[in-house]
mmCIF file of C-alpha atoms in Angstrom:
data_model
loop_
_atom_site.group_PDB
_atom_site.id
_atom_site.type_symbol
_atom_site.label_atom_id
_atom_site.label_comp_id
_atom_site.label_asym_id
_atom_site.label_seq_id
_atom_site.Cartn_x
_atom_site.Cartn_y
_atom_site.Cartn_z
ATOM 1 C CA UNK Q 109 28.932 75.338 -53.847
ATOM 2 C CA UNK Q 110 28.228 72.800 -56.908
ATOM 3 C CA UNK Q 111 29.795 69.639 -56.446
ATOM 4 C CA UNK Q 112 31.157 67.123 -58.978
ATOM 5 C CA UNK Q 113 33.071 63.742 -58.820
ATOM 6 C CA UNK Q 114 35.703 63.734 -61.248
ATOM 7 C CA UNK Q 115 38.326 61.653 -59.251
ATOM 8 C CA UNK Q 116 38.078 59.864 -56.280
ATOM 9 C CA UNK Q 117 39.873 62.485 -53.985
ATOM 10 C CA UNK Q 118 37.011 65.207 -54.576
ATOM 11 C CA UNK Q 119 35.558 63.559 -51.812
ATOM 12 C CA UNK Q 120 36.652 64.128 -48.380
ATOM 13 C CA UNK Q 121 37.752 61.151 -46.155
ATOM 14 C CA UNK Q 122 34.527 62.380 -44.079
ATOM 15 C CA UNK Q 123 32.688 63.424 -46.919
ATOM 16 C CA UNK Q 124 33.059 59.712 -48.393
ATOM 17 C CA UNK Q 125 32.377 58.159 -45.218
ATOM 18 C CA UNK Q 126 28.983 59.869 -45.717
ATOM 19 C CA UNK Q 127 28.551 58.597 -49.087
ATOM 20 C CA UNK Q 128 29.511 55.270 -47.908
ATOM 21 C CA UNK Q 129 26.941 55.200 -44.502
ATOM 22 C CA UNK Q 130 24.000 57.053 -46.946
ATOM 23 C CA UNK Q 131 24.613 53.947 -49.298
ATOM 24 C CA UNK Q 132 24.199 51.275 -46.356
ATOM 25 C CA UNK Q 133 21.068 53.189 -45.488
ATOM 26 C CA UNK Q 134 19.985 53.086 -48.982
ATOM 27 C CA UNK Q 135 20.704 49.468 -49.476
ATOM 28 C CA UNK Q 136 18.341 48.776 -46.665
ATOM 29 C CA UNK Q 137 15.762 51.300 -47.518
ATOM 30 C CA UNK Q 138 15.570 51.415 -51.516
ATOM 31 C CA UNK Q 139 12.886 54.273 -51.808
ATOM 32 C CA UNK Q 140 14.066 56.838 -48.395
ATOM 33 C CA UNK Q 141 15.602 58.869 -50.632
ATOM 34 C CA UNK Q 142 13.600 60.614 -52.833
ATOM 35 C CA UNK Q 143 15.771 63.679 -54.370
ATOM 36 C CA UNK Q 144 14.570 63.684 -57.712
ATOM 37 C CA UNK Q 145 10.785 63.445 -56.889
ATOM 38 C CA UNK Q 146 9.043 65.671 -60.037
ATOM 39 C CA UNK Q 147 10.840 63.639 -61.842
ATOM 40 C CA UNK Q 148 13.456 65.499 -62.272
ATOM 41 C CA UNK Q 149 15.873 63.919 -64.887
ATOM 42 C CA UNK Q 150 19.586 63.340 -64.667
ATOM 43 C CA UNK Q 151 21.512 62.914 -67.626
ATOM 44 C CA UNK Q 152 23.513 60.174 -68.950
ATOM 45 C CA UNK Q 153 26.177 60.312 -71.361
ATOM 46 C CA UNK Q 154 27.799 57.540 -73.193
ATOM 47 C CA UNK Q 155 31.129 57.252 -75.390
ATOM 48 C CA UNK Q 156 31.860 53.610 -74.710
ATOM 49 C CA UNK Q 157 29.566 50.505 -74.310
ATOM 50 C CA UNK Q 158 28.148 49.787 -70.423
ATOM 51 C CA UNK Q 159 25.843 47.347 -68.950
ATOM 52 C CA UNK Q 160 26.729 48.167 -65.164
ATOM 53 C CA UNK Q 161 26.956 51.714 -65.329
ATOM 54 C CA UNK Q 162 23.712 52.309 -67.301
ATOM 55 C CA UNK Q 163 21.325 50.049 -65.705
ATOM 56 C CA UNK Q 164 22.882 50.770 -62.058
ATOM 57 C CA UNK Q 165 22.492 54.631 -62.669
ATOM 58 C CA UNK Q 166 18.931 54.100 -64.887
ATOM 59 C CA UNK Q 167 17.465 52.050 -62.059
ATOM 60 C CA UNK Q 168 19.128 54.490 -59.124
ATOM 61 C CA UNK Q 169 17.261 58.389 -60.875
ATOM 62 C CA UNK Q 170 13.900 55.921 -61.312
ATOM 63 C CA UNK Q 171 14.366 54.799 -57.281
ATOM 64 C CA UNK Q 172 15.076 58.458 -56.298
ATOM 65 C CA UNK Q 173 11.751 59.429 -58.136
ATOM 66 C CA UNK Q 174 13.568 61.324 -61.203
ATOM 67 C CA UNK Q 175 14.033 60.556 -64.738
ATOM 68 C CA UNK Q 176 17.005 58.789 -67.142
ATOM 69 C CA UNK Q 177 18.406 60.583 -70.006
ATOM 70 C CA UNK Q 178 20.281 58.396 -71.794
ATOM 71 C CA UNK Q 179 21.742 59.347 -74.528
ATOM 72 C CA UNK Q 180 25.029 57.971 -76.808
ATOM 73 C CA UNK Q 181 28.179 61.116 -77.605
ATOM 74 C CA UNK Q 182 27.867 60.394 -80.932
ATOM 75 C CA UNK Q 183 23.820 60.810 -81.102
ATOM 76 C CA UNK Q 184 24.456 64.608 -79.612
ATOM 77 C CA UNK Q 185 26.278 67.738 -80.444
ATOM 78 C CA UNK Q 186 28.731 66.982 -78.260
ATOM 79 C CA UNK Q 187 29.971 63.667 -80.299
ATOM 80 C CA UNK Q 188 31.984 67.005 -82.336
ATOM 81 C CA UNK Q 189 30.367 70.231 -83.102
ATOM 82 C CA UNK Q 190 30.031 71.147 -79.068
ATOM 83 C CA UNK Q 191 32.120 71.377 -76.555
ATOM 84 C CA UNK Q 192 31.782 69.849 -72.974
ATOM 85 C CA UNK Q 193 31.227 73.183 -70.929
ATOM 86 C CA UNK Q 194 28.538 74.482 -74.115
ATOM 87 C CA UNK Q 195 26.940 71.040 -73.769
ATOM 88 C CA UNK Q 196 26.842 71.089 -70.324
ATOM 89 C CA UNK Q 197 25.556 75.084 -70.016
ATOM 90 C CA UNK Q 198 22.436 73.741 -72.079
ATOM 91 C CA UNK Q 199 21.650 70.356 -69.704
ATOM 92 C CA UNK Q 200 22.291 72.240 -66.453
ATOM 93 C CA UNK Q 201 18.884 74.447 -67.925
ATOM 94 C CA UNK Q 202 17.028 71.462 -68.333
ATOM 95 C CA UNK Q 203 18.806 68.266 -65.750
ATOM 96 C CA UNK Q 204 19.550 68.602 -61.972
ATOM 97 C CA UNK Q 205 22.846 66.556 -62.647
ATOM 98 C CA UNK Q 206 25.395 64.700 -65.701
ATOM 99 C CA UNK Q 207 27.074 61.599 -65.831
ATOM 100 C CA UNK Q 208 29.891 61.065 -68.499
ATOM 101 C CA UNK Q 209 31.380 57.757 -69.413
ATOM 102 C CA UNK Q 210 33.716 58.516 -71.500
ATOM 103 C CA UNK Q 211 37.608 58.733 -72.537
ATOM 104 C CA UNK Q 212 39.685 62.288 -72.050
ATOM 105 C CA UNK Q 213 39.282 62.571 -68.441
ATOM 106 C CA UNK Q 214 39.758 66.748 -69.402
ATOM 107 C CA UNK Q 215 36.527 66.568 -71.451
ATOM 108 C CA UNK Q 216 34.360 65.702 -67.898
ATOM 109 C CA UNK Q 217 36.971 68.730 -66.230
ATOM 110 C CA UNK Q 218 35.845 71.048 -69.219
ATOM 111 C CA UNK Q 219 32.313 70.239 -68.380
ATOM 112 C CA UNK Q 220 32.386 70.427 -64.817
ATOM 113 C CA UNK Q 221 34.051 73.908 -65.083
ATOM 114 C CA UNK Q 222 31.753 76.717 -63.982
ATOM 115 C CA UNK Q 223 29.212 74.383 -64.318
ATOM 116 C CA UNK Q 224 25.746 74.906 -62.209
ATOM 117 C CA UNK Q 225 25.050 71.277 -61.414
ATOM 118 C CA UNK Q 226 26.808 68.348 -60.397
ATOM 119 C CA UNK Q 227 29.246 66.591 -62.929
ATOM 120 C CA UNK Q 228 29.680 62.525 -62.193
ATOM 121 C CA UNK Q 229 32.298 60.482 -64.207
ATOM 122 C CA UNK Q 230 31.122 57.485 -64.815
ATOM 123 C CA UNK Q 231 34.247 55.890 -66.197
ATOM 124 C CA UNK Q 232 37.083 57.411 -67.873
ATOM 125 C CA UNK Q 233 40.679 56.237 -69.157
ATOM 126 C CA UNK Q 234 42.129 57.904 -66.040
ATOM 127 C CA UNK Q 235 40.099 57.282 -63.409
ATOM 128 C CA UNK Q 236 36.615 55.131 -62.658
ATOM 129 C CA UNK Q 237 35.255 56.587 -58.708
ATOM 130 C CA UNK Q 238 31.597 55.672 -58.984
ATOM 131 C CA UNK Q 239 33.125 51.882 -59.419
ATOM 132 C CA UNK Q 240 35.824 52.519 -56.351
ATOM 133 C CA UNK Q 241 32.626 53.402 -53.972
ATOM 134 C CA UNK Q 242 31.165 50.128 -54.976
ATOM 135 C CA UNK Q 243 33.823 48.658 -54.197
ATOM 136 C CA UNK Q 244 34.672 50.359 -50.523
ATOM 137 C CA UNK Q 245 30.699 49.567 -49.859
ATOM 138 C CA UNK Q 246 31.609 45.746 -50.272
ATOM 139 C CA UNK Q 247 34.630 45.705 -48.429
ATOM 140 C CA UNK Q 248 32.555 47.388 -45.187
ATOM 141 C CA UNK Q 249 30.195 44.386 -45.817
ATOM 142 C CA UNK Q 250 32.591 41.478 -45.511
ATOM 143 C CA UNK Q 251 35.229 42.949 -43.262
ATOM 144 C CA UNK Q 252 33.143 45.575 -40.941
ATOM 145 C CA UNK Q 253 35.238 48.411 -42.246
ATOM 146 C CA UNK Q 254 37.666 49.705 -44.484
ATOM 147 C CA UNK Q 255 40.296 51.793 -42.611
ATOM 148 C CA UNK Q 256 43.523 49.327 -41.906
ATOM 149 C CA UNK Q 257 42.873 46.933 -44.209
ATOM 150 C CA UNK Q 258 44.701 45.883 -46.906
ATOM 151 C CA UNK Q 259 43.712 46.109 -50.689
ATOM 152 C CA UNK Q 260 46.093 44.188 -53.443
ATOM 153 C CA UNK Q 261 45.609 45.392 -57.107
ATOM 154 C CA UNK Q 262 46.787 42.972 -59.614
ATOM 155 C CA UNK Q 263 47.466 43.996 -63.393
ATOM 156 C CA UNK Q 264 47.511 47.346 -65.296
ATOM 157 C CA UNK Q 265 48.728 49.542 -62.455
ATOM 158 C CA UNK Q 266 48.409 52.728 -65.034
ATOM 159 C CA UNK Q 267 45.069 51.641 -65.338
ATOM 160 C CA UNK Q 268 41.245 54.019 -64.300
ATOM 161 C CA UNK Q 269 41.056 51.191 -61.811
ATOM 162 C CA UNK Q 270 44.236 51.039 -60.770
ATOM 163 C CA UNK Q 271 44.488 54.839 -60.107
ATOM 164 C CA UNK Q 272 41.049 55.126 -58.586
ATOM 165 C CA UNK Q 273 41.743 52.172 -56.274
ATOM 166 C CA UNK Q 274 45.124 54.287 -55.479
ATOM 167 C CA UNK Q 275 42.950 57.883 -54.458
ATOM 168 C CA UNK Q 276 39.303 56.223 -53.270
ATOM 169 C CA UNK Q 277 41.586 53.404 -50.764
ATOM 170 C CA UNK Q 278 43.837 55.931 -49.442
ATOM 171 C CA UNK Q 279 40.971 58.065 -48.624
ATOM 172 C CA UNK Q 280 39.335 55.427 -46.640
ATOM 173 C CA UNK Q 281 42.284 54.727 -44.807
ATOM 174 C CA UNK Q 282 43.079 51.344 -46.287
ATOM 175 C CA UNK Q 283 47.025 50.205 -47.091
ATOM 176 C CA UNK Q 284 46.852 50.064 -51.035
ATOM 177 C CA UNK Q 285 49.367 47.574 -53.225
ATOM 178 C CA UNK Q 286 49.591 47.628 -56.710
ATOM 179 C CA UNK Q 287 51.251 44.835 -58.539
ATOM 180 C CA UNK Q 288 52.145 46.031 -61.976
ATOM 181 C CA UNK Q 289 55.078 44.557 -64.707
ATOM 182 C CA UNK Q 290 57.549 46.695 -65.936
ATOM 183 C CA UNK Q 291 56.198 49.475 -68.038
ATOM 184 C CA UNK Q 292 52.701 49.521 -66.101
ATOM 185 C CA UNK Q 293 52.804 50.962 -62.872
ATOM 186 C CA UNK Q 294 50.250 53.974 -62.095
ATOM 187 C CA UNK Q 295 51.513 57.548 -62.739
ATOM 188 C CA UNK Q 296 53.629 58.743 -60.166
ATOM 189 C CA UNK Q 297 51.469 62.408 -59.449
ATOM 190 C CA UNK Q 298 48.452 59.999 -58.929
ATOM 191 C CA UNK Q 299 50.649 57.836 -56.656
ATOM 192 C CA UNK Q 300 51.680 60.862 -54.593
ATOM 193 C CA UNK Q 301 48.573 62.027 -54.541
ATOM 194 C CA UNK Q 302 47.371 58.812 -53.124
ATOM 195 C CA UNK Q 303 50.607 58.706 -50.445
ATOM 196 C CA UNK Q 304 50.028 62.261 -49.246
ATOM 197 C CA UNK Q 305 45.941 61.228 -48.275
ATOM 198 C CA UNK Q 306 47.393 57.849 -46.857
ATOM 199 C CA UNK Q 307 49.620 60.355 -44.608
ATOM 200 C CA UNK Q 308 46.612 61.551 -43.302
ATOM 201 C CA UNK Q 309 43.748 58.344 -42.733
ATOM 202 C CA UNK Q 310 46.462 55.929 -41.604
ATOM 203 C CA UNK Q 311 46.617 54.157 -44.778
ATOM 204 C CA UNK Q 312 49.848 53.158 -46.879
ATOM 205 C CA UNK Q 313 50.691 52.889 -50.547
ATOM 206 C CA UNK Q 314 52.959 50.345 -52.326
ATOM 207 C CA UNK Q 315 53.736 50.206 -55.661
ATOM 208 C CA UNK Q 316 55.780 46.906 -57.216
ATOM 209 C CA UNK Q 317 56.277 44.239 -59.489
ATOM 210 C CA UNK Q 318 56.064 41.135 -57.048
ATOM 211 C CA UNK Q 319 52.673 40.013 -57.115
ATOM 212 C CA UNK Q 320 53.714 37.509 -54.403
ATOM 213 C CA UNK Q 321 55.070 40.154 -51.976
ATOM 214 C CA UNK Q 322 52.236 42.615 -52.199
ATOM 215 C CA UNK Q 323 49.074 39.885 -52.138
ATOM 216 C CA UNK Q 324 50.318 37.909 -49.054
ATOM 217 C CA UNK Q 325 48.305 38.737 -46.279
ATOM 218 C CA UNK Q 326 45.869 40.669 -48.178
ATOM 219 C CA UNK Q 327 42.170 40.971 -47.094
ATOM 220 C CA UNK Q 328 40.975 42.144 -50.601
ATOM 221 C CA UNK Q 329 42.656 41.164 -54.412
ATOM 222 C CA UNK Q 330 41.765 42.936 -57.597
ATOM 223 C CA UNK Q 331 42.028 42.465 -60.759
ATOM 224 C CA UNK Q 332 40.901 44.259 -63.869
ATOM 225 C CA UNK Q 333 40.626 43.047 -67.710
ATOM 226 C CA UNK Q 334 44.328 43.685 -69.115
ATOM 227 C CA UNK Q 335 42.858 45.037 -72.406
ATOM 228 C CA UNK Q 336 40.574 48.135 -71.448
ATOM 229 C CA UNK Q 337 38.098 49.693 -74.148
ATOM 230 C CA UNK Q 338 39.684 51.717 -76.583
ATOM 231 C CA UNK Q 339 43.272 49.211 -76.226
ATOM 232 C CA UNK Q 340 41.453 46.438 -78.479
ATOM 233 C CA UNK Q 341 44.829 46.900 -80.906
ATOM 234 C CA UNK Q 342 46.867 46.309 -77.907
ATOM 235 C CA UNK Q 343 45.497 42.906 -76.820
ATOM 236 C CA UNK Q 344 48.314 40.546 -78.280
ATOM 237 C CA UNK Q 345 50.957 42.374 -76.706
ATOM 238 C CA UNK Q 346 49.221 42.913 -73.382
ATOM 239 C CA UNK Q 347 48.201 39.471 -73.286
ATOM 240 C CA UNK Q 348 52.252 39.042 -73.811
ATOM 241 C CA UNK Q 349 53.395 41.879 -70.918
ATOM 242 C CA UNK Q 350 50.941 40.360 -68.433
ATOM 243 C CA UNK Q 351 51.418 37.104 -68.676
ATOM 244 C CA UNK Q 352 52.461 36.590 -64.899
ATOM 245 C CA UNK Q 353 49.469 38.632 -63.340
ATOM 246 C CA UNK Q 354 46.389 36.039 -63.584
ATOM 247 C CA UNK Q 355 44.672 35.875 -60.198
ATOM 248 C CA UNK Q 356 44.742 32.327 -59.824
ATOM 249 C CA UNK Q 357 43.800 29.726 -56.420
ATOM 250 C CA UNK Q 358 47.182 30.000 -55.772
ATOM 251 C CA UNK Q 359 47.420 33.595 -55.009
ATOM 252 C CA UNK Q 360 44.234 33.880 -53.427
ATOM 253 C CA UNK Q 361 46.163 31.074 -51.062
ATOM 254 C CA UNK Q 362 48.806 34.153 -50.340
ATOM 255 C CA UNK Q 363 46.180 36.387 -49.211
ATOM 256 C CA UNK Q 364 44.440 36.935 -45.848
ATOM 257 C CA UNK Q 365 42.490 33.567 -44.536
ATOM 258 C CA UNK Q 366 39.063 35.854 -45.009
ATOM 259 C CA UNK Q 367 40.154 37.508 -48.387
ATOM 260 C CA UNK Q 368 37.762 38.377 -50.758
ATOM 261 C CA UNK Q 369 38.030 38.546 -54.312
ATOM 262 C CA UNK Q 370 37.076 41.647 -56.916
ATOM 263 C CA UNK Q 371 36.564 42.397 -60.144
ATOM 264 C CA UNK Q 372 35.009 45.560 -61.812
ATOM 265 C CA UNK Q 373 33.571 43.257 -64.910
ATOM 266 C CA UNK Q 374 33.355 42.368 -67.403
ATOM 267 C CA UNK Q 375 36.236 39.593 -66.843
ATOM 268 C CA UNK Q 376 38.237 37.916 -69.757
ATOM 269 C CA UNK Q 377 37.419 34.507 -67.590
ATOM 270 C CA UNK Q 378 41.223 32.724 -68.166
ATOM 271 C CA UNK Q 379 43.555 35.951 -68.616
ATOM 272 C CA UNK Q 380 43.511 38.064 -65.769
ATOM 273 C CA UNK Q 381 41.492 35.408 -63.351
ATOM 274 C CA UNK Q 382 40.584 32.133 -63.137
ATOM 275 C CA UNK Q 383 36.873 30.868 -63.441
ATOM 276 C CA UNK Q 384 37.613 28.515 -59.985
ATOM 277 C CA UNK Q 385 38.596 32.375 -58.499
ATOM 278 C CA UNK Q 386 35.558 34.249 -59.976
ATOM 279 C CA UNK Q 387 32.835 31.705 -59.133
ATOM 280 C CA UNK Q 388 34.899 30.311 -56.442
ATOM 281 C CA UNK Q 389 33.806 30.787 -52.138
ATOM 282 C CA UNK Q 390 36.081 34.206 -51.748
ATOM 283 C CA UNK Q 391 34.338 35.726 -54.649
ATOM 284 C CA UNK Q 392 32.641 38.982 -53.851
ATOM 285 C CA UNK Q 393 32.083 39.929 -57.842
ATOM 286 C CA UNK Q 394 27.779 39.981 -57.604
ATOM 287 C CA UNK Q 395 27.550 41.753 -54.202
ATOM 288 C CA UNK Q 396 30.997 44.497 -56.128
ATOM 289 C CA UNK Q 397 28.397 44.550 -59.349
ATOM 290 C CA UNK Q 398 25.025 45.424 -57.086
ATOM 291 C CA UNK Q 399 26.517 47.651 -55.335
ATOM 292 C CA UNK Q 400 26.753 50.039 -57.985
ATOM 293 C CA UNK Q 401 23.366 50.924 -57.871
ATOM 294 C CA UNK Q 402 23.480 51.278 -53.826
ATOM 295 C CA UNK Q 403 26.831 53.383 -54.008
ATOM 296 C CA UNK Q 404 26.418 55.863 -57.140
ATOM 297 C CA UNK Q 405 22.098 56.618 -55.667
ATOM 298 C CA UNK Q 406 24.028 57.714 -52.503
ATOM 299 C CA UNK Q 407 26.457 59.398 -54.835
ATOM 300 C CA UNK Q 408 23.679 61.195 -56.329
ATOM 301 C CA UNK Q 409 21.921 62.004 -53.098
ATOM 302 C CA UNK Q 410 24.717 63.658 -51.258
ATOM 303 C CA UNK Q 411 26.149 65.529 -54.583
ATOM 304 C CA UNK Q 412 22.413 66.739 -54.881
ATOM 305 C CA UNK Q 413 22.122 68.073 -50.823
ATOM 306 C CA UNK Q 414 24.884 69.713 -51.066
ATOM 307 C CA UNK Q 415 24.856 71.763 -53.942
ATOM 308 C CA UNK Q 416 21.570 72.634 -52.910
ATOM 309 C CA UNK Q 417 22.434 73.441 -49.601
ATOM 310 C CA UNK Q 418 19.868 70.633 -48.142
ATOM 311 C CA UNK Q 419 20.468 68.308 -45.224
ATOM 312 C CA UNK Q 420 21.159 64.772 -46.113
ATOM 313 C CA UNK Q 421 18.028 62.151 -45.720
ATOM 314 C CA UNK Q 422 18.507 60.146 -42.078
ATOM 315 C CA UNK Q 423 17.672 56.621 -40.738
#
């Protein structure tokens, strides 16, 4: 059976665990993996500007012995004569797998359906899993472990991140709190989504507009830029809505004595976080950012064994 990461629940709690362990591995071992040894190349798709996502994914097909294929929407077919499932009946001739950073998160379902090789999203306006693994990776390193600890979201609860931190925490058995003003919270299906994997990993969900209440005690805080790509004619009036959700010394002060701080980048240094947070001692941001690489070449491994029916690469 193909398999594709569209959302953060198409993984298993197991089946992420497995992600999560292959990525330690990998970290440790940059070249055991070797999947895409040919090369075979793995295409990348872009509709919106990246510096993480490309390099981490261009540097992570090199390391596994394959070959980028970058390419821009707009420089393809699919920027409007094709659609997603023609574009992606074409690649799947030619590429062992797709990523897609891009906006409609039903364009990456279109291509992914009845598609013969993996579909990755690399980012869209609904969801962003590739970043939540990253994430989950750095938590294991400064805390041991993810399941029973406790993961504050600050900001734009409605948010890819804030949805994706919602599914991917859940599944690894972490209590989840989102701190969103009025207007912002995530969508409720997503949020019982999220509550009904919680149900089953031992972790929690809370959803609320105290950012006081749901950061105390916290052993990870999040934040995300308040004006995501595509909301550049929003930015006045987010700047206005959010204006009590900067992650400052002072709530870092509510959270656990070992919490760490994260951000997805890039950060509008002086909106949603201060620069004394973001370069400050419980800053985790350049171990979050590396570990994009580590977590989405695991990603690609395990998506790769198991649509071809292959055993996973040991120790």
């Amino acid at each position: 059976m193909i398999r594709h990461l569209l959302r953060d629940d198409d993984l298993s709690p197991d089946e992420q665990l497995e992600v999560l362990d292959l990525a330690e591995r990998l970290k440790r071992d940059r070249f055991a993996a070797r999947s895409l040894e040919g090369p075979q190349s793995v295409a990348v798709i872009f509709d919106k500007s990246s510096t993480r996502t490309r390099v981490s994914f261009h540097v992570a097909i090199s390391e596994l012995g394959g070959s980028p294929l970058i390419f821009t929407t707009a420089s393809s077919q699919l920027g409007g004569k094709e659609t997603p499932q023609d574009t992606a009946r074409v690649l799947e001739r030619m590429v062992e797998a797709i990523v897609w950073r891009t906006y409609a998160q039903e364009g990456l379902e279109d291509m992914a359906r009845g598609t013969r090789i993996p579909v990755v999203n690399g980012l869209s306006d609904d969801f962003h899993p590739c970043q939540v693994l990253a994430d989950l990776l750095t938590i294991r390193e400064h805390h041991g472990g993810t399941a029973g600890r406790t993961l504050a979201f600050v900001g734009d609860g409605r948010s890819n991140m804030g949805h994706s931190y919602l599914l991917g925490g859940a599944t690894a058995g972490m209590h989840v709190r989102v701190a969103a003003p009025a207007g912002y919270a995530p969508r409720e299906d997503v949020v019982a989504d999220a509550t009904a994997i919680a149900a089953r990993t031992g972790g929690s969900v809370e959803v609320g507009e105290s950012i006081d209440e749901l950061v105390r005690g916290a052993d990870v805080v999040v934040t995300d830029t308040w004006v995501s790509m595509g909301l550049e004619d929003e930015k006045q009036q987010r700047i206005a809505d959010f204006a009590g959700c900067k992650v400052t010394d002072a709530t870092m002060a509510l959270a656990g004595p070992q919490a760490i701080f994260l951000h997805c980048l890039p950060a509008d240094r002086g909106f949603e976080v201060d620069a004394s947070v973001i370069d400050g001692p419980q800053s985790a941001i350049w171990d979050e950012a590396e570990n994009r690489l580590h977590a989405q070449k695991a990603l690609l491994v395990w998506l790769l064994a198991r649509s071809r029916g292959e055993e996973l690469p040991t120790a």
